[in-house]
Short mmCIF file of C-alpha atoms in Angstrom, two decimals:
data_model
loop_
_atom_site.label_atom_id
_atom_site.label_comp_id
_atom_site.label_asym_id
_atom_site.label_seq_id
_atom_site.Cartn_x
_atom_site.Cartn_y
_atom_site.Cartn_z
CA UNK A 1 141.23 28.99 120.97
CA UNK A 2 141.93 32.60 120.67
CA UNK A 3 144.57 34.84 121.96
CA UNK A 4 144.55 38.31 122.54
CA UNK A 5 147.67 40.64 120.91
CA UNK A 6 148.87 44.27 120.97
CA UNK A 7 150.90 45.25 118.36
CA UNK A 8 153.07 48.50 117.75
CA UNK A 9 152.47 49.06 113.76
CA UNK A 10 154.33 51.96 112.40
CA UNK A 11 152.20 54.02 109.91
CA UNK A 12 153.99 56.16 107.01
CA UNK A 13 151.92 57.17 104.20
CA UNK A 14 151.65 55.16 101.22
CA UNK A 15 154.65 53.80 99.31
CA UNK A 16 158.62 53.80 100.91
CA UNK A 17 160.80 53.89 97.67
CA UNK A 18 164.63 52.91 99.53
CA UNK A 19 167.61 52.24 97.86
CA UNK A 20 170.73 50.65 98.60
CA UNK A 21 172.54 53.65 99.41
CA UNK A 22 170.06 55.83 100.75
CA UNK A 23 169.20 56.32 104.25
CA UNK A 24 165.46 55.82 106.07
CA UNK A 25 164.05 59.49 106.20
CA UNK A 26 160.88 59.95 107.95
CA UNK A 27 160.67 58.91 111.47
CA UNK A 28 157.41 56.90 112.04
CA UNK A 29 153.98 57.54 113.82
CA UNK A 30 153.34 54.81 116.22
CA UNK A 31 149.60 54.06 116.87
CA UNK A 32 148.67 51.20 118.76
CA UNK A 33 146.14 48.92 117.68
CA UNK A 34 144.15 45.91 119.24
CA UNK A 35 142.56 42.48 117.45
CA UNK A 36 142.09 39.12 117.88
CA UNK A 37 143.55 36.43 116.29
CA UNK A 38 143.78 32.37 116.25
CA UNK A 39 146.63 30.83 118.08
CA UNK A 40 149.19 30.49 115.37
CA UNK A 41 152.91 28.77 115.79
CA UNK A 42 153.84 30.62 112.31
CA UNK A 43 153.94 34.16 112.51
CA UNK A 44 154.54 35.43 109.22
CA UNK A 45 154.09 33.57 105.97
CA UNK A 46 156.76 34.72 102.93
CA UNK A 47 155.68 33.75 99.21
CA UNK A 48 158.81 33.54 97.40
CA UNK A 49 159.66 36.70 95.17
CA UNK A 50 158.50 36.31 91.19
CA UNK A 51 161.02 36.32 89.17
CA UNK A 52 163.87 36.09 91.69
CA UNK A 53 166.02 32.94 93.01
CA UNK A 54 168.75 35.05 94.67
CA UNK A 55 166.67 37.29 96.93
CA UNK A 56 163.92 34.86 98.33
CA UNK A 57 166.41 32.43 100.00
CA UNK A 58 168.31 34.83 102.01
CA UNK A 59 165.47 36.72 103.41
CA UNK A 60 163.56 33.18 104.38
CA UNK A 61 166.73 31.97 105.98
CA UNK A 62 167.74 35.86 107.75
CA UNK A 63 163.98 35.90 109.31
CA UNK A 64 163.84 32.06 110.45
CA UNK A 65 166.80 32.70 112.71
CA UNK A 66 164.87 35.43 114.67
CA UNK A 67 162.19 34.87 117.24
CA UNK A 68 159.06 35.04 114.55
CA UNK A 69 158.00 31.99 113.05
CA UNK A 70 158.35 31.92 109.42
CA UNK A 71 156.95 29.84 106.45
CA UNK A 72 156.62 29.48 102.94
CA UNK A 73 155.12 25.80 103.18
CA UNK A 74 151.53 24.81 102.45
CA UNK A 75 150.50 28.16 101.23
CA UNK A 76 147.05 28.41 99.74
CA UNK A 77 148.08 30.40 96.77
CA UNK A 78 151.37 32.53 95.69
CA UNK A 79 150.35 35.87 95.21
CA UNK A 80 153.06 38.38 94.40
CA UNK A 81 151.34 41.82 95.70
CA UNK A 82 148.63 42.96 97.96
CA UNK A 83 146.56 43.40 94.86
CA UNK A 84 146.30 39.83 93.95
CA UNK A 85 144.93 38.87 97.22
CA UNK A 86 141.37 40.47 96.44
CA UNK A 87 138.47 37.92 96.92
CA UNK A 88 141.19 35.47 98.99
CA UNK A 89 141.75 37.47 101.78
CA UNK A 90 139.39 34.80 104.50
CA UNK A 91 141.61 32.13 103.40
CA UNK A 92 144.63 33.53 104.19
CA UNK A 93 142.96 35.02 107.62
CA UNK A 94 141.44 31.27 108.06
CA UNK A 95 144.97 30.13 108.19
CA UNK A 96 145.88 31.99 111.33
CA UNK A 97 149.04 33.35 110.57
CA UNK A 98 149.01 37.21 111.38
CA UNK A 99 151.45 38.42 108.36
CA UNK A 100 152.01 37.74 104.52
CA UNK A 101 155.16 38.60 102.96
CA UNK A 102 154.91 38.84 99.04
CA UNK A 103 157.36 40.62 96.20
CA UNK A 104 158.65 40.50 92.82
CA UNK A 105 161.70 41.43 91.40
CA UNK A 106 162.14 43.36 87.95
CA UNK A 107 165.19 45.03 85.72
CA UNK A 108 165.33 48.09 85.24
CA UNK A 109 168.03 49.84 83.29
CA UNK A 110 170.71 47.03 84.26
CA UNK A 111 169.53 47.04 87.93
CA UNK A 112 167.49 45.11 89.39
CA UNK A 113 164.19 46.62 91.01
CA UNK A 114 162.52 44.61 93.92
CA UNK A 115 159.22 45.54 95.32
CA UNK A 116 157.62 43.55 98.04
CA UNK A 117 155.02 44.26 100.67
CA UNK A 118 154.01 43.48 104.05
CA UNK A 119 150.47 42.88 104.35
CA UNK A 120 148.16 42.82 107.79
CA UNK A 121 146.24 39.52 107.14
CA UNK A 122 143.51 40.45 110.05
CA UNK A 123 142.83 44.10 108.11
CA UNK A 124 144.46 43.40 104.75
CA UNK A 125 146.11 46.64 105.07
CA UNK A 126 149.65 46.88 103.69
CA UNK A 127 152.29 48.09 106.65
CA UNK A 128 153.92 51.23 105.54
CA UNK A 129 152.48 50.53 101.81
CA UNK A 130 154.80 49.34 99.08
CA UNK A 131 158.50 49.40 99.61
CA UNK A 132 161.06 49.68 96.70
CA UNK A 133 164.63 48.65 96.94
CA UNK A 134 167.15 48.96 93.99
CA UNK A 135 170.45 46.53 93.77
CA UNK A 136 173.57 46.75 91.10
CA UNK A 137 173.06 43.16 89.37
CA UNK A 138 175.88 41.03 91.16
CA UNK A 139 176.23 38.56 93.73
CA UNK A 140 177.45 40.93 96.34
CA UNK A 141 174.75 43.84 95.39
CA UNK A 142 171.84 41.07 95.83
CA UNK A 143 173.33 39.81 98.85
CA UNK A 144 173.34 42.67 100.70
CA UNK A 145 170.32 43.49 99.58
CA UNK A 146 168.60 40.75 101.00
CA UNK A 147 169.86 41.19 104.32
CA UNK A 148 168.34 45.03 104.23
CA UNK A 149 165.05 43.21 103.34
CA UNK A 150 164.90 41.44 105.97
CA UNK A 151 165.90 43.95 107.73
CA UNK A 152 162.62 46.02 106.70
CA UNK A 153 160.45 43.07 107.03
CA UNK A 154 161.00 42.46 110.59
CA UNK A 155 161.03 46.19 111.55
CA UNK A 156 157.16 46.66 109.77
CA UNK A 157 156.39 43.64 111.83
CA UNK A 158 158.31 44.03 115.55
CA UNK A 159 158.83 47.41 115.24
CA UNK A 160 162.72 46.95 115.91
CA UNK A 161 165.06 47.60 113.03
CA UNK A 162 166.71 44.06 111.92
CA UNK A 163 170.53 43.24 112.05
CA UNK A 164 170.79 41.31 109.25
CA UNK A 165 173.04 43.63 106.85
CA UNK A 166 175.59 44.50 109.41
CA UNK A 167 178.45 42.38 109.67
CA UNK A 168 180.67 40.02 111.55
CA UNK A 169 184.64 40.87 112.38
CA UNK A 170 186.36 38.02 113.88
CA UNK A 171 190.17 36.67 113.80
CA UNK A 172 191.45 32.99 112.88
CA UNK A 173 195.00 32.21 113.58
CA UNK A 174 196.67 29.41 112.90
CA UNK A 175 200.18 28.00 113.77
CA UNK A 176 201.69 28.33 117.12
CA UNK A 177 205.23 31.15 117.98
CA UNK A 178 206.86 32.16 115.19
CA UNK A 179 204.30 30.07 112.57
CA UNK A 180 201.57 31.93 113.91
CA UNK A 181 199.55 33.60 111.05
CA UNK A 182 196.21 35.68 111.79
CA UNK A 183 193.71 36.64 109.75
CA UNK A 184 190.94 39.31 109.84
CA UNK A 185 188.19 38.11 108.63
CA UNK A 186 184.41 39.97 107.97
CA UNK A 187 181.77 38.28 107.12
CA UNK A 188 177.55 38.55 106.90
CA UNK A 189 175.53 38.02 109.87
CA UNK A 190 174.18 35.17 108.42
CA UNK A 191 177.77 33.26 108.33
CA UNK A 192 177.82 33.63 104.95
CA UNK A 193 180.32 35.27 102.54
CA UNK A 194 183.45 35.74 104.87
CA UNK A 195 186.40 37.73 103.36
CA UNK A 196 189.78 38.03 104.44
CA UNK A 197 190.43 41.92 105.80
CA UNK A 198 193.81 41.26 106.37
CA UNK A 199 196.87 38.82 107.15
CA UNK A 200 199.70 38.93 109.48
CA UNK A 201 202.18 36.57 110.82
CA UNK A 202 201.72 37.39 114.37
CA UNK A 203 198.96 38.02 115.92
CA UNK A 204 195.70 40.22 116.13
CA UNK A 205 193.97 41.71 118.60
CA UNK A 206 190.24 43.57 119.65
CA UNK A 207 188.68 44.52 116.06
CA UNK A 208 186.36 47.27 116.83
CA UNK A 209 183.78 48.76 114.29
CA UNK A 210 183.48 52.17 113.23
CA UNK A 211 179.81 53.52 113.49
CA UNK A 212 179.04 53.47 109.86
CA UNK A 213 180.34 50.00 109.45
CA UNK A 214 183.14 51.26 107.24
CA UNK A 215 186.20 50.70 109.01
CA UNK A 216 187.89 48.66 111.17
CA UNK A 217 190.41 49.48 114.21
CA UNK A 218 192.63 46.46 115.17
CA UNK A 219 195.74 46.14 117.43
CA UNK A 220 198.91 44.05 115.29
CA UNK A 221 202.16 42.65 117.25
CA UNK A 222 204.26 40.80 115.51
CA UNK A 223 207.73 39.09 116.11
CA UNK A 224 209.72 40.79 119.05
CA UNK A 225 207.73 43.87 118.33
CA UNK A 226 204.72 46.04 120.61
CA UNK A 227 200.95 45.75 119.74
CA UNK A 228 200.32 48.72 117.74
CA UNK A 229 196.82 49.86 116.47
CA UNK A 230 195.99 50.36 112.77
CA UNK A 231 192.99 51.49 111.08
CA UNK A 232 191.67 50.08 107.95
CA UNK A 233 188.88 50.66 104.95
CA UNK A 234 186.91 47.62 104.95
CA UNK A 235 185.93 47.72 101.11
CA UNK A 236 190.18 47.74 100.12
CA UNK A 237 193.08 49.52 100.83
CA UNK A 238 196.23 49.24 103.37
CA UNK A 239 196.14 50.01 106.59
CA UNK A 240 197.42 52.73 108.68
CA UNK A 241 199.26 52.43 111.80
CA UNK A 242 197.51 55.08 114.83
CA UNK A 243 199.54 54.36 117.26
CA UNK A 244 203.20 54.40 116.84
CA UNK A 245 204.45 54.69 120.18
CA UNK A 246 206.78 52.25 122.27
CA UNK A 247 204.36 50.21 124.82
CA UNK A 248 201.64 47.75 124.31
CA UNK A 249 198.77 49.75 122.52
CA UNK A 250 195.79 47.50 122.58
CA UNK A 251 191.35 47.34 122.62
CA UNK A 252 190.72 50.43 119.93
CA UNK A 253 187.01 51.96 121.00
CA UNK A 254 185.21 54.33 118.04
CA UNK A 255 183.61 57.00 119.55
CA UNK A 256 179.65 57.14 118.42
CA UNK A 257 180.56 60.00 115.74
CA UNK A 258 183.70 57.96 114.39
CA UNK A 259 185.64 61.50 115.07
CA UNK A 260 187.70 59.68 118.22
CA UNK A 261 189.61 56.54 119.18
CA UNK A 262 189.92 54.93 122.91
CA UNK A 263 192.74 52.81 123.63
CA UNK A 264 194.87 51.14 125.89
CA UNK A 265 198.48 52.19 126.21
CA UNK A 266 201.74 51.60 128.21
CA UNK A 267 203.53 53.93 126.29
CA UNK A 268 204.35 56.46 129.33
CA UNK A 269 204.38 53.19 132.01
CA UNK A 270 201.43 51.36 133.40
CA UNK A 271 199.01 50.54 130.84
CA UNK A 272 196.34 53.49 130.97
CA UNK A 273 193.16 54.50 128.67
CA UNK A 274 193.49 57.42 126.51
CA UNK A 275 192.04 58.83 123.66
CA UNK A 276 192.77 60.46 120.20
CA UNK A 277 191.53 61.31 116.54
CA UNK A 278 190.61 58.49 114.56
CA UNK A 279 192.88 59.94 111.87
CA UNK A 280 196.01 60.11 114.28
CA UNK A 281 197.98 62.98 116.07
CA UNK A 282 198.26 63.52 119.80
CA UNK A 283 196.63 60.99 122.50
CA UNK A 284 195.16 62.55 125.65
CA UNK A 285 194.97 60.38 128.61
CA UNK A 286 192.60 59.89 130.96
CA UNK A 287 193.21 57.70 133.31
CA UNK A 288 196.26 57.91 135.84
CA UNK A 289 195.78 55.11 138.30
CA UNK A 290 198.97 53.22 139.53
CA UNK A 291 197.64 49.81 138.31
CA UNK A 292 196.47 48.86 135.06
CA UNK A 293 193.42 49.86 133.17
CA UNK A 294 192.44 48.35 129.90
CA UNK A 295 189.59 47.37 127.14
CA UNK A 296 187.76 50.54 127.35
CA UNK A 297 184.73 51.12 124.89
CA UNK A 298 182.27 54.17 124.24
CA UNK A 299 178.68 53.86 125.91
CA UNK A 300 176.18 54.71 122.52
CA UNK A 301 175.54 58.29 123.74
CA UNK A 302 179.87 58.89 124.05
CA UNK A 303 178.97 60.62 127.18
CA UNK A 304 181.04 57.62 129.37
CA UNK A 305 182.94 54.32 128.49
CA UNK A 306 183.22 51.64 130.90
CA UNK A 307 187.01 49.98 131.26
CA UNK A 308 188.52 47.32 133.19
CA UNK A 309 190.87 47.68 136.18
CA UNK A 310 193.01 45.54 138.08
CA UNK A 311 192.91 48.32 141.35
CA UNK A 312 191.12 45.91 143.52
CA UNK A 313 194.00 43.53 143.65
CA UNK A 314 196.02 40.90 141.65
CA UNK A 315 193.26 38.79 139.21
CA UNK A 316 190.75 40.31 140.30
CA UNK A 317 189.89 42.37 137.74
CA UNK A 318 186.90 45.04 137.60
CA UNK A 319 184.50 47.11 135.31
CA UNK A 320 184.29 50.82 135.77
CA UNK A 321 182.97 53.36 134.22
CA UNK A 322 184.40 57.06 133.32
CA UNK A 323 181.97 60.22 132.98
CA UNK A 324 183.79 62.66 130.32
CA UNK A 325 182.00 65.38 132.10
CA UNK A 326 182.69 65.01 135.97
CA UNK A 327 185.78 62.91 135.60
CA UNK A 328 184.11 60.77 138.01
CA UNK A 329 184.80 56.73 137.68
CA UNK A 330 182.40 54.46 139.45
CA UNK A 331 182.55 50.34 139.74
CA UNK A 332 180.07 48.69 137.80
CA UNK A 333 181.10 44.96 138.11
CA UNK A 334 179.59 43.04 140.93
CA UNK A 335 181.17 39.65 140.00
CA UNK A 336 185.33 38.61 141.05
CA UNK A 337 186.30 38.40 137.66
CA UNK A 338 184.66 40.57 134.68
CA UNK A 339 186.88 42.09 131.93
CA UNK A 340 186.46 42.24 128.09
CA UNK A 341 183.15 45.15 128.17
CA UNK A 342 181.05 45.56 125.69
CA UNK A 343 177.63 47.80 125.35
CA UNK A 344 174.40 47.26 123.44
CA UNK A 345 173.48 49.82 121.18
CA UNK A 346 170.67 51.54 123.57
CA UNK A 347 172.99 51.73 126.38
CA UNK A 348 171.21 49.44 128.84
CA UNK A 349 173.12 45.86 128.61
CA UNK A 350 176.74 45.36 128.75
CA UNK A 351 178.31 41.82 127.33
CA UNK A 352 181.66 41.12 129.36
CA UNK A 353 183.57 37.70 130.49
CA UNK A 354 182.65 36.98 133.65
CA UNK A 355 185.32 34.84 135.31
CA UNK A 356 185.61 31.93 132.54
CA UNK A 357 182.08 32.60 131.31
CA UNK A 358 180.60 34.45 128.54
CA UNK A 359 177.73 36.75 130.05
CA UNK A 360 175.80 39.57 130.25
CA UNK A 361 174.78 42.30 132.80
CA UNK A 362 172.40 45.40 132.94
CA UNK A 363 174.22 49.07 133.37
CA UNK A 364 174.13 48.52 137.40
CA UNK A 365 175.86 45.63 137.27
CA UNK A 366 173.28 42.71 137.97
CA UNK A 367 174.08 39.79 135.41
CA UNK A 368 171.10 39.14 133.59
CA UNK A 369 172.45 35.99 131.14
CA UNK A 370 174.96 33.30 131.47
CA UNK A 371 176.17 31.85 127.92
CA UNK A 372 178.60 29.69 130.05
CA UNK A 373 182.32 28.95 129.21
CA UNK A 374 183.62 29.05 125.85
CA UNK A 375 186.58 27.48 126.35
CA UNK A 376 188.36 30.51 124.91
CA UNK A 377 187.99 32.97 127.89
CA UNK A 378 186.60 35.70 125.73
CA UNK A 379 183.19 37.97 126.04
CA UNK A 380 180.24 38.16 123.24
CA UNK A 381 179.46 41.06 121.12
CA UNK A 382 176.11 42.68 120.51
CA UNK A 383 174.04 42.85 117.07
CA UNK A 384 172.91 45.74 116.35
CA UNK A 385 169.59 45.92 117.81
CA UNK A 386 170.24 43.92 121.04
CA UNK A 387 168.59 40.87 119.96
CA UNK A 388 171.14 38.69 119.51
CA UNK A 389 175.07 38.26 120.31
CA UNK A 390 177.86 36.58 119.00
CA UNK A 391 180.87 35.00 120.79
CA UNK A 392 184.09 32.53 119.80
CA UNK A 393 184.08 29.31 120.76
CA UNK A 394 186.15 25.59 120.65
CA UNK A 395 184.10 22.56 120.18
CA UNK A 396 186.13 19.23 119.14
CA UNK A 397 189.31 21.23 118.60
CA UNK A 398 187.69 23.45 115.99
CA UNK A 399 187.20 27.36 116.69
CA UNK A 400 183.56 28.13 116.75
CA UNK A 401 181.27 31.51 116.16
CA UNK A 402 178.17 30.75 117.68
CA UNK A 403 175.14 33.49 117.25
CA UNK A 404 172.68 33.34 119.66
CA UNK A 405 169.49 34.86 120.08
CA UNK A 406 168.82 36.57 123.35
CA UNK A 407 164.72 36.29 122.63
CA UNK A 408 163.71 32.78 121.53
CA UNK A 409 164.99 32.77 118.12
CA UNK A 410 167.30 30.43 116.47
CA UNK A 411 170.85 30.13 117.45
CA UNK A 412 173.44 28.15 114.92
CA UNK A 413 177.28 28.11 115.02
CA UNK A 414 179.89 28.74 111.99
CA UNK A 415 183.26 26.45 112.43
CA UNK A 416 186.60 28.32 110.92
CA UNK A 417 189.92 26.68 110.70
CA UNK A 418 192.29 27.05 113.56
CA UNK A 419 191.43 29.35 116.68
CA UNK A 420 188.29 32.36 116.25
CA UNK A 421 188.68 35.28 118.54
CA UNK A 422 187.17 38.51 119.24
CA UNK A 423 184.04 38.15 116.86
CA UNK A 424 182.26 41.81 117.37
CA UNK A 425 178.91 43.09 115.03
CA UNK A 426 178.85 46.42 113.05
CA UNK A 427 176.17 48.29 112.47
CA UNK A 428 174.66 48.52 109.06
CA UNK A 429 177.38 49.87 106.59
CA UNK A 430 175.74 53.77 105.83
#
């Protein structure tokens, strides 16, 4: 039996040298291309890198969690380029299984050097030719770099940049009152690696990424004291306190450039949004409604941000949205209950808490996925390409980060100790 497939391949010329630090340059040239090929549960087969045991593992693991179907078992051969595959190409087409990932790792100069390729089993043609990446030789270096891999792999295959290399903010508190300690935690999108940010005894609130995945905006109250926002350098150094005003100042929102900060602030009464430099000085603010607006966050083009208000009566609050340009606000919840709002990165989906639910809606409103209750009251958070989400959980008395794939990949679950709140996904650190 045979099935019939489109596929979007991207088409740069020859090799792609990228390094760690470097940013993608050339945009691609999309041509569309048909074929046939046999019905195939595995989509893409990955021959573990030569000389590499670091590498191989996280990349295998990163792409089994998304919707292709991966495999490194029962492999006719383990080539480690596109060159080796001369004269074995109908075997590997025989097999069915549309893409072959193979690599090899090297050092070079006290780095190490990994190139790998993505090869078109029906054409034998190498998507986007040979791509380079160079890592510093450590644990984290290799780590990371492995995540960007994958990263590459599944754009050359889907088209859609990964989400593997950004990362994971969440809190864990433990202790009740005046024992209460939280934590800020980061860690990969894979689960793996979490660090502690940051420790307070009190609480945290609404961690919120800045665009480039460097730092983090998070609200602090301790002991008889207000919530006040601080701003912190992911890779070390203290904190700095934004907002040092009397009143509750809660839910920090980066603006798409990183110039600006939204926040919530009682500071001059009711709780209202307003907005300010990331690196401090005067807030502005924007909304002057006698009830109480909160948990506003930047759509991706930081033409709008969409809010929650409790206008339409006690507990029953609502999603709006603002327009910087008109000034105009218009409801975009269509359900009794929907706070916590949160936007994909294209704009088009926005991840809120929908009564006691987890859940999801388009920009009009219409809720387009139910993850249910999580026991915690508190909304998912996007990755960066849409595909998947995460969200905080309990499950047997033990807080929970469960990320789930919105597209029939694999979903799996990291426990913490105590209570996990507020998990939200960066973008890949620039």
């Amino acid at each position: 039996m045979r099935t019939h497939q489109k596929l979007c391949l991207s088409l740069l010329a020859s090799t792609s040298t990228l390094l760690i630090s470097s940013n993608l340059l050339a945009a691609p040239v999309v041509l569309e291309l048909d074929y046939d090929i046999p019905v195939q549960q595995n989509q893409v087969a990955f021959v573990p890198f030569a000389g590499d045991s670091v590498l191989s593992p996280i990349i295998l693991n990163d792409l089994s969690k998304t919707e292709l179907k991966v495999t490194n078992k029962d492999l006719p051969q383990q080539p480690h380029s596109s060159s080796e595959l001369s004269g074995t190409l109908p075997v590997w087409q025989s097999m069915g299984i549309p893409y072959l990932v193979v690599g090899n790792t090297r050092s070079n100069r006290g780095k190490i050097v990994t190139d790998y390729e993505v090869v078109d089993v029906k054409s034998g043609r190498v998507i986007e030719g040979k791509q380079t990446l160079t890592a510093d030789n450590n644990k984290e270096s290799l780590r990371y770099a492995g995540h960007v891999i994958a990263d590459k792999v599944y754009e050359l295959i889907t088209g859609t940049p990964g989400d593997f290399s950004g990362r994971i903010a969440y809190i864990e508190e433990v202790g009740t009152g005046k024992d209460k300690v939280s934590r800020l935690k980061v860690m990969d999108a894979d689960g793996e690696n979490a660090k502690t940010i940051t420790e307070v005894a009190g609480s945290i609130f609404s961690p919120s990424w800045s665009p480039d995945g460097n730092r983090i905006a998070y609200s602090v109250q301790r002991d008889k004291s207000y919530p006040v926002i601080y701003v912190q350098n992911v890779s070390g150094g203290g904190a700095s306190a934004l907002t040092p005003f009397k009143g509750s100042n809660l839910s920090p929102s980066f603006s798409p450039d990183g110039s600006k900060i939204l926040f919530s602030s009682s500071f001059e009464g009711s709780a209202d949004i307003y907005e300010m430099n990331a690196s401090g000085g005067k807030p502005r603010r924007i909304t002057n409604w006698p009830s109480s607006e909160v948990q506003p966050s930047y759509a991706p083009d930081g033409k709008s941000f969409v809010f929650v208000s409790d206008r339409a009566g006690f507990n029953k609050p609502q999603i709006y949205r603002y327009e910087f340009g008109s000034g105009r606000t218009t409801k975009v919840s269509s359900s009794g209950y929907a706070t916590s709002p949160q936007f994909s990165s294209d704009g088009s989906q926005i991840a809120f808490l929908s009564g006691r639910s987890a859940a999801i809606m388009n920009s009009s409103g219409a809720v387009t996925t139910n993850l249910g209750n999580t026991g915690i009251d508190e909304a998912p958070s996007f990755s960066p390409n849409g595909k998947r989400v995460v969200y905080a959980s309990t499950q047997g008395g033990k807080g929970i980060l469960t990320i789930k794939s919105l597209n029939g990949g694999e979903s799996f679950g990291k426990s913490g100790q105590g209570t996990i709140r507020s998990p939200v996904w960066s973008s890949s650190p620039k």
